[in-house]
Coordinates of C-alpha atoms in Angstrom, one line a residue:
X1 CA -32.9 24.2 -34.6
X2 CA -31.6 23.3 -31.2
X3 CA -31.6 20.2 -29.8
X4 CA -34.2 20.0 -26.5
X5 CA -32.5 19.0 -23.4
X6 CA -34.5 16.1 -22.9
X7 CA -37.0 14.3 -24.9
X8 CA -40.0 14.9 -22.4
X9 CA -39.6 18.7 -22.6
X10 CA -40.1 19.0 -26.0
X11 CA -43.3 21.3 -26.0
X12 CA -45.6 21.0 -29.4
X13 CA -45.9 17.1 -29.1
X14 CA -44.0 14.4 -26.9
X15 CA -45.0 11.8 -29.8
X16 CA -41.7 12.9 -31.5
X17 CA -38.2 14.6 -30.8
X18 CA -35.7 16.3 -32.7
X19 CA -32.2 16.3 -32.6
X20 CA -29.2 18.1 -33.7
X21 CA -27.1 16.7 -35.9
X22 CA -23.9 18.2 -34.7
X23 CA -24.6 17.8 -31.1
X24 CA -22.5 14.6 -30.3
X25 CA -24.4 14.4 -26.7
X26 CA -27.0 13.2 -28.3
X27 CA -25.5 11.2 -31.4
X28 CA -27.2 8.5 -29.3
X29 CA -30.8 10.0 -29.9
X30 CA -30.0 10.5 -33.4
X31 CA -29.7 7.2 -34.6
X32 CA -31.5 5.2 -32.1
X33 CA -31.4 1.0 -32.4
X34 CA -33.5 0.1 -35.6
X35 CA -36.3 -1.6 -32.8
X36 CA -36.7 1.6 -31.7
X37 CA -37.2 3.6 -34.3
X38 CA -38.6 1.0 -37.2
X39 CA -41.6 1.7 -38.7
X40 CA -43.9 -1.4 -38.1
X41 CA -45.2 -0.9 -41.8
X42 CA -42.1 -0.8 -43.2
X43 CA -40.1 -3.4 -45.4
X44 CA -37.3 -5.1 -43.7
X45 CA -33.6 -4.2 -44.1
X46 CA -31.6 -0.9 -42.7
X47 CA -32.7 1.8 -40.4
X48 CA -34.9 4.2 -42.6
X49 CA -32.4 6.9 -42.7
X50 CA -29.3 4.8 -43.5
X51 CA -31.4 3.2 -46.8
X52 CA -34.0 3.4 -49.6
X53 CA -32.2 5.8 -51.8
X54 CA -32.1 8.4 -48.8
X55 CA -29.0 11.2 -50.0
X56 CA -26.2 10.9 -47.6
X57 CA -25.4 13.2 -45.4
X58 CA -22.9 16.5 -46.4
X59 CA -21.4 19.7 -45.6
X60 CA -23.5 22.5 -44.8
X61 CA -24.3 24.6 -48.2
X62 CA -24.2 28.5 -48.8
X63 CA -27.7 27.7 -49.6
X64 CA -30.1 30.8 -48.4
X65 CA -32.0 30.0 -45.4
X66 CA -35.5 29.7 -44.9
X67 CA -37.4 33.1 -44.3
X68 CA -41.2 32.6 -45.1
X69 CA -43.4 34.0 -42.5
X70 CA -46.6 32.9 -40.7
X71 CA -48.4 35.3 -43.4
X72 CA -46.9 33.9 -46.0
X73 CA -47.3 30.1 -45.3
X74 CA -51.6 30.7 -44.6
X75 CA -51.1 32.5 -48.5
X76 CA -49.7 29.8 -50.0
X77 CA -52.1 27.0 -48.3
X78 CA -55.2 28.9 -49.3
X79 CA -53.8 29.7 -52.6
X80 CA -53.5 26.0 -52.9
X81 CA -56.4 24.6 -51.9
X82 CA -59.3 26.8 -53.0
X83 CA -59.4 26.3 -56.2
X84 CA -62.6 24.9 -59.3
X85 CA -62.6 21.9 -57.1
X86 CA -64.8 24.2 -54.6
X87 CA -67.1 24.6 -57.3
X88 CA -68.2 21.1 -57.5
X89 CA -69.4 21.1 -54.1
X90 CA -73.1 22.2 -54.3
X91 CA -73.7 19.6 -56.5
X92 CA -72.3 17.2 -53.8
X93 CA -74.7 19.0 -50.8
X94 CA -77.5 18.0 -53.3
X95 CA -76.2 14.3 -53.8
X96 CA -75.9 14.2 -49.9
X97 CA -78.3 16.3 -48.4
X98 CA -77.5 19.4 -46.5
X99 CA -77.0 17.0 -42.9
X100 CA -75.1 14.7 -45.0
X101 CA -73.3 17.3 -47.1
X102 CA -72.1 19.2 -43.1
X103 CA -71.1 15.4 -41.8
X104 CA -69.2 14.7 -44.6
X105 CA -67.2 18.2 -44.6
X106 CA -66.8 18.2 -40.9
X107 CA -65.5 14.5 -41.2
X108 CA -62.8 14.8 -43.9
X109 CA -61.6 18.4 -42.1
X110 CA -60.8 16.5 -38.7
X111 CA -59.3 13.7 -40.3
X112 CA -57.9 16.0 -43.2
X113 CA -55.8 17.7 -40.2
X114 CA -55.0 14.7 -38.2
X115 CA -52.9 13.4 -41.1
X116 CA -51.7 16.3 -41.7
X117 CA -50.5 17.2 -38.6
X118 CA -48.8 13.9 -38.7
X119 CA -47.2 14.3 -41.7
X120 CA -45.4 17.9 -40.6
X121 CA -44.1 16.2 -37.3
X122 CA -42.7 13.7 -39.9
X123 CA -41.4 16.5 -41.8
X124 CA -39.5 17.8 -38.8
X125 CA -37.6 14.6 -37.9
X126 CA -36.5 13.9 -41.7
X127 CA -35.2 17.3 -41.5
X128 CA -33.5 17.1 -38.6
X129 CA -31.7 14.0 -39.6
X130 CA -30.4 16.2 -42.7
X131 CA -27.2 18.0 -41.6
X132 CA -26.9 19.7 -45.2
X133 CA -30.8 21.6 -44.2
X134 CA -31.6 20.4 -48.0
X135 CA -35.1 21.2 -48.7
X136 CA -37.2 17.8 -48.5
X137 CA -40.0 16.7 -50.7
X138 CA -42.9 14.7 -49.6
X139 CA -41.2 11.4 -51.2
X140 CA -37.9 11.8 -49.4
X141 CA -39.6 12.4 -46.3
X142 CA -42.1 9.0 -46.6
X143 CA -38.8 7.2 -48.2
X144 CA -36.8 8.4 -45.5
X145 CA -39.4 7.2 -42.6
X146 CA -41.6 4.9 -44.2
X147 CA -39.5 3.0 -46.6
X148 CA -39.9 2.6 -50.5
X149 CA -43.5 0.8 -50.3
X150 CA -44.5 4.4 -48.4
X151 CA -42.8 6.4 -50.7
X152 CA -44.1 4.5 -53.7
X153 CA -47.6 4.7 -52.5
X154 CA -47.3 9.0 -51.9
X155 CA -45.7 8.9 -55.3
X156 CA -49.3 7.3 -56.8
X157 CA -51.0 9.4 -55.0
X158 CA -49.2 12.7 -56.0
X159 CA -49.2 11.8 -60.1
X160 CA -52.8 10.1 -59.9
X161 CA -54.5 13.4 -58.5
X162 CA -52.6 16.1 -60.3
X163 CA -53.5 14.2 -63.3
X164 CA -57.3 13.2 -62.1
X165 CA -57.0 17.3 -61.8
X166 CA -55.9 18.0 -65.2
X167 CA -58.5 15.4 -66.5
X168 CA -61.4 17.8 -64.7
X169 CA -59.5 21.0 -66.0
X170 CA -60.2 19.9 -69.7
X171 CA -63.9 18.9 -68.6
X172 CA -64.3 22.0 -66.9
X173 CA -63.0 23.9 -70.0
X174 CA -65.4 22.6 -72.5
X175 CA -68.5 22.9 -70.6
X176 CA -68.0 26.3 -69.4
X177 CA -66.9 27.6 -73.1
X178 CA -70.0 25.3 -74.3
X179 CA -72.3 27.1 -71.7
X180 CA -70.8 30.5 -73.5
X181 CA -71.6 29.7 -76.6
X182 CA -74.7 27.9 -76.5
X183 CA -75.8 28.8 -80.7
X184 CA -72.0 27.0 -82.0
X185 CA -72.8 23.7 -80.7
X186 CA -69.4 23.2 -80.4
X187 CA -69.0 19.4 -79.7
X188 CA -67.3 18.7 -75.9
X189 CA -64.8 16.9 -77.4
X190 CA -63.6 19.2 -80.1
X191 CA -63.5 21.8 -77.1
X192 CA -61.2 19.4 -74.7
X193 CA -59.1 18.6 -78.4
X194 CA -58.4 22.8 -78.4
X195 CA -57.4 23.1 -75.1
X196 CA -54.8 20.3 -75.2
X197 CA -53.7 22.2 -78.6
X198 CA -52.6 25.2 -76.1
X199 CA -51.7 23.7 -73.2
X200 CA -49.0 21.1 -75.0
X201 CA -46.4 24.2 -75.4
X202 CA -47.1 25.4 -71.9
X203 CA -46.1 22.0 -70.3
X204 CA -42.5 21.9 -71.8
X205 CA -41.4 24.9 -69.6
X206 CA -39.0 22.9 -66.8
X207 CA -38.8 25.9 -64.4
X208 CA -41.4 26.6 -62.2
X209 CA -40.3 30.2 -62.1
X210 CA -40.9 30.6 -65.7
X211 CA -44.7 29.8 -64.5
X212 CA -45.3 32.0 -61.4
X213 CA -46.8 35.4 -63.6
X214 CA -49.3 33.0 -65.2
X215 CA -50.0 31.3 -61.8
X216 CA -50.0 34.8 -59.9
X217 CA -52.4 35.9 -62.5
X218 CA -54.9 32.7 -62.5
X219 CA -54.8 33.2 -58.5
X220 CA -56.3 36.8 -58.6
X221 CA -58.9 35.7 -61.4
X222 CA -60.1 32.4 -59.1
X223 CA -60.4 34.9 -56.1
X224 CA -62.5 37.5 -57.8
X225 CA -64.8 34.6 -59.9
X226 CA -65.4 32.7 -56.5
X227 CA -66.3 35.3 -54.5
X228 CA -68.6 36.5 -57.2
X229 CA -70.6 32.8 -57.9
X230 CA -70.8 32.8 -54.1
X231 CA -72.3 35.9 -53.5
X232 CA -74.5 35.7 -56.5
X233 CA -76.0 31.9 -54.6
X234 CA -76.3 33.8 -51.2
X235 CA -78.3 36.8 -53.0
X236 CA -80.6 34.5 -54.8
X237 CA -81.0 31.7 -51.8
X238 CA -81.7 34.7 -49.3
X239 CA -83.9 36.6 -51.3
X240 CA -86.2 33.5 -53.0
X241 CA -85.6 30.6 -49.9
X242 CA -84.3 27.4 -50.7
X243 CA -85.0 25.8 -53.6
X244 CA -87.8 23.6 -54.1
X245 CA -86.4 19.8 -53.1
X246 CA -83.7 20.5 -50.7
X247 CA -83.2 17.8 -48.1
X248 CA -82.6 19.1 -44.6
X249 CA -81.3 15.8 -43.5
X250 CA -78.5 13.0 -44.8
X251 CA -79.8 11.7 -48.3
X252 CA -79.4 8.0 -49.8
X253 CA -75.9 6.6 -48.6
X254 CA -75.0 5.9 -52.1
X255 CA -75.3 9.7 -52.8
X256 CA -73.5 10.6 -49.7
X257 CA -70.4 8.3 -50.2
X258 CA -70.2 10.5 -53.8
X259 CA -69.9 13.5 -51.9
X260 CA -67.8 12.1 -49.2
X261 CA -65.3 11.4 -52.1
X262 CA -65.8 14.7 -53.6
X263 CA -65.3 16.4 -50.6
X264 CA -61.7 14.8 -49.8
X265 CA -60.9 16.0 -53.2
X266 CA -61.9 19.8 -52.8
X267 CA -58.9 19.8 -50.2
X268 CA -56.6 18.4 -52.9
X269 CA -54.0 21.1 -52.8
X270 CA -53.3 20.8 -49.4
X271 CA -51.2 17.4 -48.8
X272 CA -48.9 17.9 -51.8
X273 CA -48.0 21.4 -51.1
X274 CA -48.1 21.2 -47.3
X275 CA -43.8 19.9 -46.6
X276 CA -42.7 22.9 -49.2
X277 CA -44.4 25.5 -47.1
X278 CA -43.4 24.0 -43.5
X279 CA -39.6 24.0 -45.2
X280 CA -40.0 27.9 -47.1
X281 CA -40.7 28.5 -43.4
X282 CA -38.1 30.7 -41.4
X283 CA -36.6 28.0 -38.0
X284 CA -38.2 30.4 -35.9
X285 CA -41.9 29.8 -37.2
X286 CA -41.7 26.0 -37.1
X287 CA -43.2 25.1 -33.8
X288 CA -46.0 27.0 -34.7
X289 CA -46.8 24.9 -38.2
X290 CA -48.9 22.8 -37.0
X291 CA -51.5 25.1 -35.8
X292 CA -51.2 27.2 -38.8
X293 CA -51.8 24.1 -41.0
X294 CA -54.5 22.5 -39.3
X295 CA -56.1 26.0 -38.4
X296 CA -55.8 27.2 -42.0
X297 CA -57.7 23.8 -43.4
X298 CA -60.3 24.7 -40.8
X299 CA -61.3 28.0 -41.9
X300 CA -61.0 27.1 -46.0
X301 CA -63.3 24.1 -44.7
X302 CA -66.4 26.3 -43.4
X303 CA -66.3 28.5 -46.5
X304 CA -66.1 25.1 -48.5
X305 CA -69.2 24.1 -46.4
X306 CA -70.4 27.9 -46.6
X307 CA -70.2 27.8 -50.1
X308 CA -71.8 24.5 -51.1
X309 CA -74.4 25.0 -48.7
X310 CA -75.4 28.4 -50.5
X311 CA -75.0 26.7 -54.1
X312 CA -77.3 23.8 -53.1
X313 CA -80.2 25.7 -51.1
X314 CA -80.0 28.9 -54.0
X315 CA -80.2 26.2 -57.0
X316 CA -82.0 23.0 -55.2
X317 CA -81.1 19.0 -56.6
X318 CA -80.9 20.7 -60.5
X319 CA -77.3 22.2 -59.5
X320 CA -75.0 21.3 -61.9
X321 CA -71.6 19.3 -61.2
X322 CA -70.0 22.3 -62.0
X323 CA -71.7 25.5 -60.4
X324 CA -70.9 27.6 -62.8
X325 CA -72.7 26.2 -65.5
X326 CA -76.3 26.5 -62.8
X327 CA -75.2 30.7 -62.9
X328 CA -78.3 32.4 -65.0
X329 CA -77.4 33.8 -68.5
X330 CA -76.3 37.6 -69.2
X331 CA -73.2 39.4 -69.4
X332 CA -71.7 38.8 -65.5
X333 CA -72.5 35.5 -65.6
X334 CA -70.6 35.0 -68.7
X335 CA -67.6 36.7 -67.6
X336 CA -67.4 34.7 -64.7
X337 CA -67.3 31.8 -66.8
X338 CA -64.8 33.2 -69.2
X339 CA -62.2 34.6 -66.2
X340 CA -62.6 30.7 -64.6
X341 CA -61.8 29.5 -68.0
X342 CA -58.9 31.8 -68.1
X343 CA -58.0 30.4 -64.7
X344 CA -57.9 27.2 -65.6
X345 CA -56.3 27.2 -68.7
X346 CA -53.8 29.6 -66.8
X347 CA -52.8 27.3 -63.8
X348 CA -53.0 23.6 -65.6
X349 CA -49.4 23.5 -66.4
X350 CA -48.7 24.3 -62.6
X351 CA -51.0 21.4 -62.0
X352 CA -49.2 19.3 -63.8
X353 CA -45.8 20.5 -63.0
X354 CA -45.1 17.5 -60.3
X355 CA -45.6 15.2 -62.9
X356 CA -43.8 16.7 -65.5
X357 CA -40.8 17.4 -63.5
X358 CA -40.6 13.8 -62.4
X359 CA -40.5 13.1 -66.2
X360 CA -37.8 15.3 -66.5
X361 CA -35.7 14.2 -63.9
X362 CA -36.9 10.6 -64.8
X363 CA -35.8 11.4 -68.4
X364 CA -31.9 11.9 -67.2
X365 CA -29.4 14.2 -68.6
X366 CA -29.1 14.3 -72.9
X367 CA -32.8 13.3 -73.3
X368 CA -34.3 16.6 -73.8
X369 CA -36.4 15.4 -77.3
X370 CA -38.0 12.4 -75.2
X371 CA -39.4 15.0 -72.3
X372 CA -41.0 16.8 -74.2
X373 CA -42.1 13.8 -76.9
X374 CA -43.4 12.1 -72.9
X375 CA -44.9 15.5 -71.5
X376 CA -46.9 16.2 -75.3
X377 CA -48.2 12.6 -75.1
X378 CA -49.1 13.3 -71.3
X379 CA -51.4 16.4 -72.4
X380 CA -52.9 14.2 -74.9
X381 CA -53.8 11.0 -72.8
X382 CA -55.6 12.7 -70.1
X383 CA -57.2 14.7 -72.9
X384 CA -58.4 11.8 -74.0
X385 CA -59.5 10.7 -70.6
X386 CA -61.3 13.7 -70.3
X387 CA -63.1 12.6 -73.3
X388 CA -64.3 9.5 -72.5
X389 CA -65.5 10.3 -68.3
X390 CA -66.9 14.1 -69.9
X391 CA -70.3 12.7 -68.7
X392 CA -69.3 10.8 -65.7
X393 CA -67.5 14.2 -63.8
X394 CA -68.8 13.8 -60.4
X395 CA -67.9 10.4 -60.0
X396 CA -64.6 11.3 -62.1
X397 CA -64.1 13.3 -58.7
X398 CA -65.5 11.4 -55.8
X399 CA -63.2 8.3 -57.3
X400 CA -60.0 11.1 -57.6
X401 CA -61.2 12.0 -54.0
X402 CA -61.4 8.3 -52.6
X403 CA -58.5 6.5 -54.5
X404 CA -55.6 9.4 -54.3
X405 CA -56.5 12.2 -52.0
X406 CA -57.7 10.3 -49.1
X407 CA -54.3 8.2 -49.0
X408 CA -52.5 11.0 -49.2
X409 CA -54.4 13.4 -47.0
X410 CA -55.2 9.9 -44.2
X411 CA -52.5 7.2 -44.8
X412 CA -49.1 8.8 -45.6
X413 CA -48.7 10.8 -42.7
X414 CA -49.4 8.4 -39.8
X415 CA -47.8 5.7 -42.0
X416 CA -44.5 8.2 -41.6
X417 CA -44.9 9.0 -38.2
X418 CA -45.4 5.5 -36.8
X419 CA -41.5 5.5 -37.3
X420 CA -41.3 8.7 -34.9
X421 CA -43.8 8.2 -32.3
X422 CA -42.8 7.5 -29.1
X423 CA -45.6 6.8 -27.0
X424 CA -47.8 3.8 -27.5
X425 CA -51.0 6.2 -27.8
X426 CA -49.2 8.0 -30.8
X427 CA -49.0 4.7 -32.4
X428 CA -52.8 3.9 -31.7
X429 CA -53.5 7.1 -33.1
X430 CA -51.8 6.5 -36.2
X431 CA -53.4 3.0 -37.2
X432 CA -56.5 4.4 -36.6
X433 CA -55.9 7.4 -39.3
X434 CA -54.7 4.7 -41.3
X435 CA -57.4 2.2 -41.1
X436 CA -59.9 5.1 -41.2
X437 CA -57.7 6.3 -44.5
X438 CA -58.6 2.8 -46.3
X439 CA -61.7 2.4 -45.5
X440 CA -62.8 5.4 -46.6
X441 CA -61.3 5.4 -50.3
X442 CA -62.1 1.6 -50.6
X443 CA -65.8 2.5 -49.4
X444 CA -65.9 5.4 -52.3
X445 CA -64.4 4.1 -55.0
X446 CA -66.5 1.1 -54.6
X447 CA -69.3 3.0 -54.5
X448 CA -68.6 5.2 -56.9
X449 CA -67.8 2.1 -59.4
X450 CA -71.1 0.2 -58.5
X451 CA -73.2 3.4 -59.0
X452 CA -71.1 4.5 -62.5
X453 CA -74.7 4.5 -64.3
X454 CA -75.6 7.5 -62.3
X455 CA -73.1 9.3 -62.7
X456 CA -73.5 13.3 -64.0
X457 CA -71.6 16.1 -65.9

């Protein structure tokens, strides 16, 4: 990517510029005085890029460029983010109301973007200051900008909600295959006991190419099952009315912080996955990331709205936590049940994959028996989890929401760009995200803590 001529010109933002590594005009620009460039929230020491584990620079590889396409990056955003976590969300329009449930939806999209937007024009400096092109990771680009307290604090994020995720994966499971099988009785626990029994093996695999046909196949079974339990709640709300007990407006605010956390955690994929796609994307698409992303998140956002609005009106305040389970009896409802099962049980090594593969790398070279002994014991400590918050799911959720995805989604990105903006408004803007950020997940987790008692499954 070429170097603008001047900083002002720089088109997609002027809160940022980017500069080419080889270009010895601007070595200057590169590697500005650390008052500068400093993040204000970071430690003190080094310039960002000259410390905190950040690789040094080396000779260009043979390594095969970037070529994803515009196409391809929406793909692999939706395919990331609409996923069961959608299917918690009429039960959230019911906690909230259906004012409430819109507010909070609209809310966590704008603010869902903001930081997200932030975090790509992050991306595109720590790349920039990479002469090799190396692929970055969302750690090495918050370590890189932010320092370690930054990186340490996407690093929680990351593990806590891909395993909050797996958690509601092995809840998910055993009410839906409960639900199928009413006349067993099968005890939850047993159920969440089975599925760690077949997802143990699954989690050794340490190539994520050895997991794409499983993932490829649980993607095509999610789109079919959601676009069936959404039509089936627009069929039944347009035919019968809402239900009986629908609340037009904004409900309790207790109830409405729930959903507020739940709905920051239906956009869960998104944050994690959002620097591989900008870097799978070919030079010549870059300026346009931005818009993609954030226009993307909007779109996924009115059919999360779209479909939780349906759920709630078609099933009233009885819809279960997971909408599934509030589908009538009979053969299609049942096989939607059983191809979400098959989703799930499908994709929840994928889910877990950024955590395994840190235990892998974590593990070092010759320690092959205590990755897997450490991955086993992984499966079987958030199966237990699962076990002991099987009745408390939606707050399970709204605290997964509040305490990981909303620092994530509302936090790490301004936090990194405060060390790139250039313009005292940029810097405004980015405090605000990150105030707004912590306020919101301490506002929902403490809600969510001081209502526990309430709490459904």
């Amino acid at each position: 990517m070429s170097a603008p001529s001047s900083p002002t010109t720089d088109s997609p933002a002027k809160e940022y510029s980017r500069v080419a590594p080889d270009d010895a005009a601007n070595r200057e620009l590169e590697a500005p005085p650390a008052d500068e460039v400093r993040n204000p929230l970071a430690a003190d020491g080094p310039p960002p890029d000259e410390s905190y584990g950040t690789p040094p620079p080396v000779a260009p590889t043979d390594a095969k460029p970037a070529e994803g396409s515009k196409t391809q990056a929406v793909v692999a955003l939706v395919r990331c983010m609409v996923g069961p976590a959608v299917l918690f969300l009429p039960h959230g329009f019911a906690d909230a109301g259906v004012g409430g449930g819109l507010f909070c939806v609209v809310v966590a999209n704008a603010f869902f973007a903001l930081g997200i937007s932030r975090l790509i024009a992050s991306w595109r400096v720590a790349r920039d200051r990479r002469p090799d092109g190396a692929p970055l990771g969302i750690n090495e680009v918050c370590s890189s900008l932010g320092g370690p307290k930054l990186d340490a604090l996407a690093r929680f994020c990351v593990i806590s909600m891909q395993c909050g995720v797996g958690v509601t994966y092995f809840i998910f499971v055993a009410e839906n295959i409960a639900t199928l099988f009413p006349s067993a009785n099968l005890p939850t626990a047993v159920l969440i006991g089975a599925m760690a029994c077949v997802e143990m093996p699954l989690v050794l695999f340490k190539r994520i190419a050895k997991l794409h046909a499983t993932n490829a196949a649980g993607n095509v079974l999610a789109a079919c099952c959601l676009f069936s339990v959404f039509g089936v709640f627009v069929y039944n709300a347009t035919r019968d009315g809402p239900a009986p007990g629908v609340v037009r407006g904004v409900n309790a605010p207790g109830s409405t912080l729930t959903f507020a956390g739940m709905a920051l955690y239906a956009f869960e994929g998104m944050a994690s996955i959002v620097v591989p796609v900008c870097d799978a994307a070919a030079p010549q698409h870059r300026d346009a990331l931005p818009g993609i992303v954030v226009g993307t998140v909007a779109i996924v956002a009115v059919f999360f709205a779209a479909f939780g609005l349906a759920g709630y009106l078609a099933r009233g305040p009885s819809v279960e936590v997971v909408a599934t389970e509030s589908l009538a009896t009979g053969p299609y409802p049942d096989a939607v049940r059983g191809a979400y099962v098959a989703v799930v049980l499908l994709t929840f090594p994928l889910q877990l994959f950024p955590v395994t593969d840190l235990i892998a790398r974590s593990a070092g070279p010759g320690a092959a028996r205590r990755d897997a002994v450490v991955r086993v014991f992984l499966v079987l400590f958030l199966a237990l989890l699962a076990v002991v918050f099987r009745h408390r799911l939606d707050h399970v959720v709204s605290i997964l929401g509040a305490a990981a995805c909303a620092p994530l989604a509302l936090v790490v990105g301004p936090w990194a760009h405060l060390a790139v903006a250039t313009t005292a408004a940029g810097r405004r803007v980015d405090y605000f995200c990150i105030t707004v950020g912590w306020v919101v997940a301490a506002a929902c987790t403490a809600n969510a803590v001081a209502t526990w008692g309430d709490a459904a499954s």
